[in-house]
Amino acid sequence: MEVLDKYLLKFRFIYFISSLFLATYGSSALADSTSSKQTIKALYIPLADHYAALVAYDRYASQMKFADFQIEQMKNWDLLRAYFQSGDVDMAFVMSPLAMDMFIEKPHFRWIGLMHRDGNALAINDLINEQVNLAEKRTDRKPDDSVALTLKRLYLETGKSIEIAMPHLKATHSVVLYRYLKEHGVNISFTRYEEAPVTAISVAPPKSPSFIKAKSNRNQAAAFEQSLPWADIVETSGYGHVAWYSKDVMPWKNGHVECISLATDKAINEKNKAIKEVTRFIQKAGEDIEIARSEGGIKLESIVKIIRKYIPAHSREAIIASLDPELRVINYQHLNVDKAGLKQIMDLALEGGIIMKPVDIESFSDTQFDIKTIDK
């Protein structure tokens, strides 16, 4: 028995030492694996525009080999602009005219891809719709002259410019609204000093439903042009109507350019593999969203669950309405750099006084992050 006890004691000692070694080695290996990743911090706004980033983070961040992918939600575009321009973060997802204006101010970054195509809409309140009488089905609502002429008529009747809330004055939305009104002979002002039937004002996207509600409560004409799903939120909540979608105002192959992905020169130079990995998984997440919207069911509910985890203000109904496969008013395909598509936006932004100077698109863009290039 004494001999057996000695063997048992020896075995336990060896087992203890082995376990301690494995635990220490395993922890060290895990630490080495984690430390070998490079932090990629990205800024986003709570919009359907940036859904692919949320899905990429939630589903695929743990699978990334080179990137420790992190996302931070910003309350408005000016905060995002200031934070990104400080150089303290690696990436940001930004509306294209605003991004060009940022580049003019401080060209320390490059455009590396798209976050989505199309994706914004004009919403109007009942006071405007009483004169417009929109079609019941959203698929039948097109950017004809009815809303534009109603806005002009209300201006002539009241002598007051109709305020339309935009996420930012230097937004793609401003470009879309400018083009729509111009095509129907209605002027728009982007300052309070120039008299026009329509005045664009800046209202943070999450506050746009409150803007239209407050105006309606005072029996005033109200409208906003915002990214999805905010227009869908006022429609599904019963206090506003989607008048038209940007895809019909700005027709473009595969959908017009909207929010784009930016990466700092420092991150591109020092964290190249990590930036490429994040870009690839954002596109994969975009494919996931496209599959979910077409198949519906569990796959769509899974996407809705991820979005509401990070943006609870987006209702399930509004998310599903935004991703309606029949409407297809936003899409997450063809997300590589689209220089001609950006030029379309830039030329109209310059014409409308939304941005003051053009950018050299060749210098602004970096196509090494196009997915076909990455996969070679």
XYZ file of C-alpha atoms in Angstrom:
376
model
C 0.000 0.000 0.000
C 2.847 2.392 0.842
C 4.381 1.776 -2.593
C 0.978 2.400 -4.248
C 0.509 5.594 -2.255
C 3.937 6.805 -3.371
C 3.043 6.142 -7.033
C -0.294 7.944 -6.632
C 1.390 10.900 -4.980
C 4.011 11.021 -7.744
C 1.316 10.789 -10.439
C -0.689 13.624 -8.865
C 2.410 15.780 -8.656
C 3.265 15.169 -12.322
C -0.366 15.822 -13.339
C -0.389 19.079 -11.371
C 2.869 20.287 -12.966
C 1.640 19.294 -16.443
C -1.676 21.063 -15.949
C 0.083 24.175 -14.698
C 2.391 24.153 -17.724
C -0.449 23.705 -20.182
C -2.520 26.444 -18.563
C 0.422 28.834 -18.575
C 1.402 27.970 -22.138
C -2.212 28.173 -23.335
C -2.733 31.579 -21.735
C 0.540 32.792 -23.183
C -0.376 31.522 -26.656
C -3.791 33.178 -26.435
C -2.196 36.414 -25.302
C 0.306 36.231 -28.166
C -2.531 35.576 -30.622
C -4.519 38.546 -29.335
C -1.540 40.858 -29.178
C -0.599 40.003 -32.774
C -3.844 41.578 -33.960
C -3.883 45.275 -34.767
C -6.706 47.445 -33.475
C -8.970 48.848 -36.182
C -11.380 51.332 -34.632
C -14.209 52.535 -36.861
C -16.826 55.260 -36.344
C -20.424 54.911 -37.500
C -23.829 56.603 -37.231
C -27.026 54.657 -36.352
C -28.344 54.299 -39.911
C -29.268 51.515 -42.311
C -26.276 52.850 -44.271
C -23.961 51.199 -41.748
C -25.770 47.915 -41.091
C -23.030 45.909 -42.823
C -20.459 47.194 -40.322
C -22.637 46.051 -37.415
C -23.129 42.597 -38.906
C -19.398 42.315 -39.672
C -18.522 43.239 -36.101
C -21.108 40.987 -34.466
C -20.610 37.913 -36.652
C -17.029 38.044 -37.812
C -14.837 40.113 -35.480
C -13.863 36.970 -33.556
C -12.797 35.270 -36.821
C -10.445 38.038 -37.897
C -6.766 37.036 -37.825
C -5.158 40.430 -38.352
C -7.711 42.935 -37.039
C -9.027 43.590 -33.573
C -12.108 45.241 -35.070
C -13.868 47.791 -32.866
C -16.804 50.082 -33.647
C -18.007 53.232 -31.914
C -21.371 54.869 -32.509
C -21.424 58.656 -32.856
C -24.463 60.820 -32.106
C -24.117 63.098 -35.118
C -21.980 63.788 -38.162
C -20.095 66.759 -36.737
C -18.884 64.691 -33.785
C -17.827 61.910 -36.138
C -16.009 64.406 -38.332
C -14.099 65.966 -35.437
C -13.139 62.606 -33.933
C -11.938 61.136 -37.228
C -10.037 64.284 -38.202
C -8.178 64.108 -34.867
C -6.372 61.035 -36.219
C -7.177 58.956 -33.120
C -9.211 56.332 -35.007
C -8.499 54.229 -38.082
C -11.712 54.161 -40.101
C -15.014 55.989 -40.495
C -18.139 55.520 -42.580
C -19.146 58.911 -43.989
C -21.548 60.477 -46.499
C -19.603 61.216 -49.673
C -19.960 65.054 -49.892
C -19.011 65.384 -46.221
C -16.055 63.056 -46.770
C -14.866 65.178 -49.690
C -15.160 68.325 -47.582
C -13.147 66.623 -44.833
C -10.489 65.688 -47.389
C -10.239 69.301 -48.538
C -9.783 70.334 -44.907
C -7.232 67.660 -43.996
C -6.232 64.990 -46.541
C -4.857 62.454 -44.069
C -7.089 59.596 -45.253
C -8.283 57.799 -48.370
C -11.572 56.471 -49.699
C -11.335 52.671 -49.761
C -14.853 51.408 -50.534
C -18.617 51.838 -50.226
C -20.830 50.934 -47.279
C -23.991 50.647 -49.386
C -25.743 52.144 -52.412
C -28.926 54.263 -52.529
C -30.668 54.346 -49.152
C -32.294 57.694 -48.356
C -35.813 58.983 -48.716
C -38.010 62.066 -48.430
C -40.682 61.903 -45.733
C -43.593 64.383 -45.550
C -46.304 65.018 -42.959
C -50.087 64.916 -43.429
C -50.342 68.650 -44.141
C -48.248 68.226 -47.284
C -49.737 64.870 -48.222
C -53.270 66.317 -48.174
C -52.289 68.214 -51.311
C -50.012 65.541 -52.791
C -52.169 62.451 -52.152
C -49.431 59.829 -52.387
C -50.107 56.414 -53.864
C -51.037 53.809 -51.268
C -48.224 51.413 -52.219
C -44.693 52.676 -51.680
C -43.578 50.931 -54.878
C -45.833 53.340 -56.794
C -44.416 56.513 -55.239
C -42.055 58.237 -57.649
C -40.355 61.657 -57.645
C -42.858 63.426 -59.888
C -43.542 67.161 -59.525
C -46.346 66.862 -56.945
C -44.290 67.336 -53.763
C -42.065 70.026 -55.310
C -45.009 72.095 -56.550
C -46.839 71.668 -53.223
C -43.799 72.980 -51.341
C -43.645 75.986 -53.686
C -47.387 76.642 -53.333
C -47.205 76.508 -49.520
C -44.308 78.948 -49.599
C -46.276 81.416 -51.753
C -49.347 81.080 -49.505
C -47.538 81.558 -46.198
C -44.524 83.631 -47.236
C -42.376 81.265 -45.190
C -39.719 78.940 -46.540
C -40.450 75.265 -45.920
C -37.710 73.735 -43.753
C -36.564 70.253 -44.710
C -34.385 68.443 -42.198
C -31.200 66.835 -43.476
C -28.645 64.748 -41.531
C -26.023 67.362 -42.443
C -25.911 70.162 -44.987
C -22.948 68.463 -46.686
C -24.875 65.225 -47.130
C -25.630 63.098 -50.149
C -29.226 63.779 -49.145
C -28.679 67.480 -49.895
C -27.439 66.539 -53.362
C -30.461 64.323 -53.995
C -32.952 66.947 -52.783
C -31.211 69.682 -54.787
C -31.460 67.590 -57.957
C -35.119 66.701 -57.353
C -36.224 70.298 -56.731
C -34.115 71.677 -59.592
C -35.724 69.262 -62.051
C -39.129 70.683 -61.066
C -38.140 74.360 -61.030
C -37.981 74.910 -57.258
C -35.034 76.608 -55.548
C -33.480 75.416 -52.303
C -31.273 77.340 -49.894
C -28.560 75.739 -47.777
C -28.240 78.842 -45.575
C -30.745 80.920 -43.626
C -29.580 84.077 -45.425
C -30.810 83.161 -48.904
C -34.547 83.314 -49.543
C -36.007 80.265 -51.305
C -39.199 78.169 -51.197
C -37.222 75.409 -49.427
C -34.502 75.733 -46.801
C -32.352 72.759 -45.804
C -31.522 72.569 -42.110
C -29.320 70.112 -40.238
C -31.073 67.688 -37.873
C -29.400 64.573 -36.481
C -31.067 61.465 -37.983
C -32.471 60.084 -34.678
C -34.132 63.459 -34.012
C -35.821 63.707 -37.406
C -39.049 61.906 -36.358
C -39.391 64.365 -33.438
C -38.803 67.236 -35.880
C -41.670 66.180 -38.120
C -43.934 65.498 -35.115
C -43.291 68.928 -33.566
C -44.008 70.699 -36.848
C -47.200 68.692 -37.340
C -48.382 69.547 -33.816
C -48.069 73.241 -34.742
C -49.985 72.606 -37.985
C -46.930 73.408 -40.086
C -45.749 71.724 -43.253
C -42.889 69.387 -42.415
C -40.518 67.140 -44.306
C -37.150 65.523 -43.903
C -34.759 63.673 -46.123
C -32.818 61.136 -44.120
C -31.193 57.755 -44.469
C -33.268 54.675 -43.846
C -34.935 53.552 -41.725
C -36.006 56.965 -40.383
C -38.463 57.653 -43.200
C -39.847 54.150 -42.743
C -40.123 54.758 -38.986
C -42.477 57.730 -39.428
C -44.546 55.799 -41.970
C -44.809 52.608 -39.931
C -45.535 54.699 -36.817
C -48.373 56.561 -38.531
C -47.265 60.196 -38.436
C -45.555 60.642 -41.791
C -45.287 59.297 -45.309
C -42.432 58.273 -47.586
C -42.784 60.500 -50.650
C -39.983 58.976 -52.740
C -36.658 57.172 -52.519
C -33.291 58.524 -53.617
C -32.694 55.649 -56.031
C -35.423 57.091 -58.271
C -34.020 60.642 -58.129
C -30.399 59.574 -58.714
C -30.508 56.548 -61.026
C -27.080 54.950 -61.375
C -25.777 51.539 -62.330
C -25.978 49.297 -59.231
C -27.288 52.258 -57.160
C -25.932 55.724 -56.464
C -22.923 56.350 -54.215
C -23.851 57.339 -50.667
C -21.876 56.499 -47.507
C -18.272 55.574 -48.159
C -15.581 53.885 -46.102
C -12.506 55.922 -45.134
C -9.180 54.805 -43.661
C -6.365 57.043 -42.454
C -3.072 57.032 -44.326
C -1.384 55.892 -41.105
C -3.679 52.882 -40.778
C -3.259 52.030 -44.480
C 0.528 52.089 -44.122
C 0.883 50.432 -40.713
C -2.183 48.133 -40.552
C -2.674 47.202 -44.183
C -3.634 43.530 -43.716
C -6.012 44.408 -40.902
C -7.774 47.099 -42.995
C -8.112 44.661 -45.898
C -9.561 42.027 -43.569
C -12.144 44.411 -42.117
C -13.091 45.559 -45.631
C -13.520 41.957 -46.798
C -15.753 41.053 -43.850
C -17.878 44.191 -44.280
C -18.563 43.063 -47.842
C -19.306 39.549 -46.587
C -21.738 41.033 -44.084
C -23.353 42.960 -46.939
C -23.850 39.648 -48.759
C -25.422 38.225 -45.592
C -27.922 41.084 -45.502
C -28.778 40.613 -49.174
C -29.374 36.874 -48.671
C -31.477 37.548 -45.571
C -33.682 40.103 -47.299
C -34.357 37.753 -50.236
C -34.988 34.613 -48.160
C -36.675 36.200 -45.150
C -37.579 34.010 -42.180
C -34.898 33.075 -39.644
C -32.093 34.675 -41.652
C -33.838 38.046 -41.774
C -34.783 37.878 -38.101
C -31.138 37.165 -37.287
C -30.089 40.365 -39.089
C -32.841 42.344 -37.344
C -31.666 41.028 -33.975
C -28.078 42.154 -34.631
C -29.163 45.624 -35.748
C -31.457 46.154 -32.765
C -28.690 45.009 -30.426
C -26.644 48.074 -31.422
C -29.419 50.446 -32.557
C -32.529 49.727 -30.445
C -34.209 52.896 -31.775
C -34.645 51.094 -35.117
C -37.877 49.173 -34.789
C -38.216 45.678 -36.227
C -40.963 46.911 -38.564
C -38.872 49.797 -39.889
C -35.798 47.611 -40.466
C -37.845 45.059 -42.400
C -39.519 47.860 -44.395
C -36.090 49.315 -45.260
C -34.855 45.914 -46.439
C -37.997 45.146 -48.463
C -36.764 42.975 -51.386
C -39.485 44.295 -53.686
C -38.591 47.961 -53.133
C -34.797 47.464 -52.990
C -34.292 51.067 -51.900
C -30.913 50.332 -50.331
C -28.434 47.650 -51.301
C -25.141 46.260 -50.022
C -23.673 45.027 -53.293
C -20.887 46.335 -55.560
C -19.094 48.004 -52.649
C -15.749 48.623 -54.328
C -14.598 52.169 -55.129
C -16.823 53.704 -57.831
C -15.009 56.771 -59.177
C -17.590 57.656 -61.833
C -20.373 57.274 -59.277
C -18.606 59.654 -56.896
C -18.078 62.181 -59.695
C -21.832 62.227 -60.275
C -22.340 63.226 -56.632
C -19.435 65.702 -56.616
C -20.544 67.571 -59.749
C -24.058 68.117 -58.383
C -22.702 69.061 -54.945
C -20.515 71.729 -56.554
C -23.376 72.995 -58.718
C -25.670 73.297 -55.701
C -23.067 74.968 -53.481
C -23.064 72.005 -51.084
C -19.278 71.732 -51.316
C -17.096 74.649 -52.403
C -14.190 72.872 -54.068
C -13.737 69.659 -56.069
C -11.378 66.912 -54.973
C -8.943 64.989 -57.139
C -10.777 61.663 -57.117
C -7.634 59.757 -58.106
C -5.800 61.140 -55.068
C -8.855 60.740 -52.825
C -9.341 57.031 -53.588
C -7.252 53.923 -52.901
C -8.344 50.895 -54.924
C -5.950 48.381 -53.333
C -8.845 47.471 -51.026
C -11.169 46.448 -53.832
C -12.158 42.881 -53.084
C -10.899 41.329 -56.358
C -7.545 42.967 -55.713
C -7.467 41.622 -52.152
C -8.297 38.090 -53.246
C -5.492 37.890 -55.824
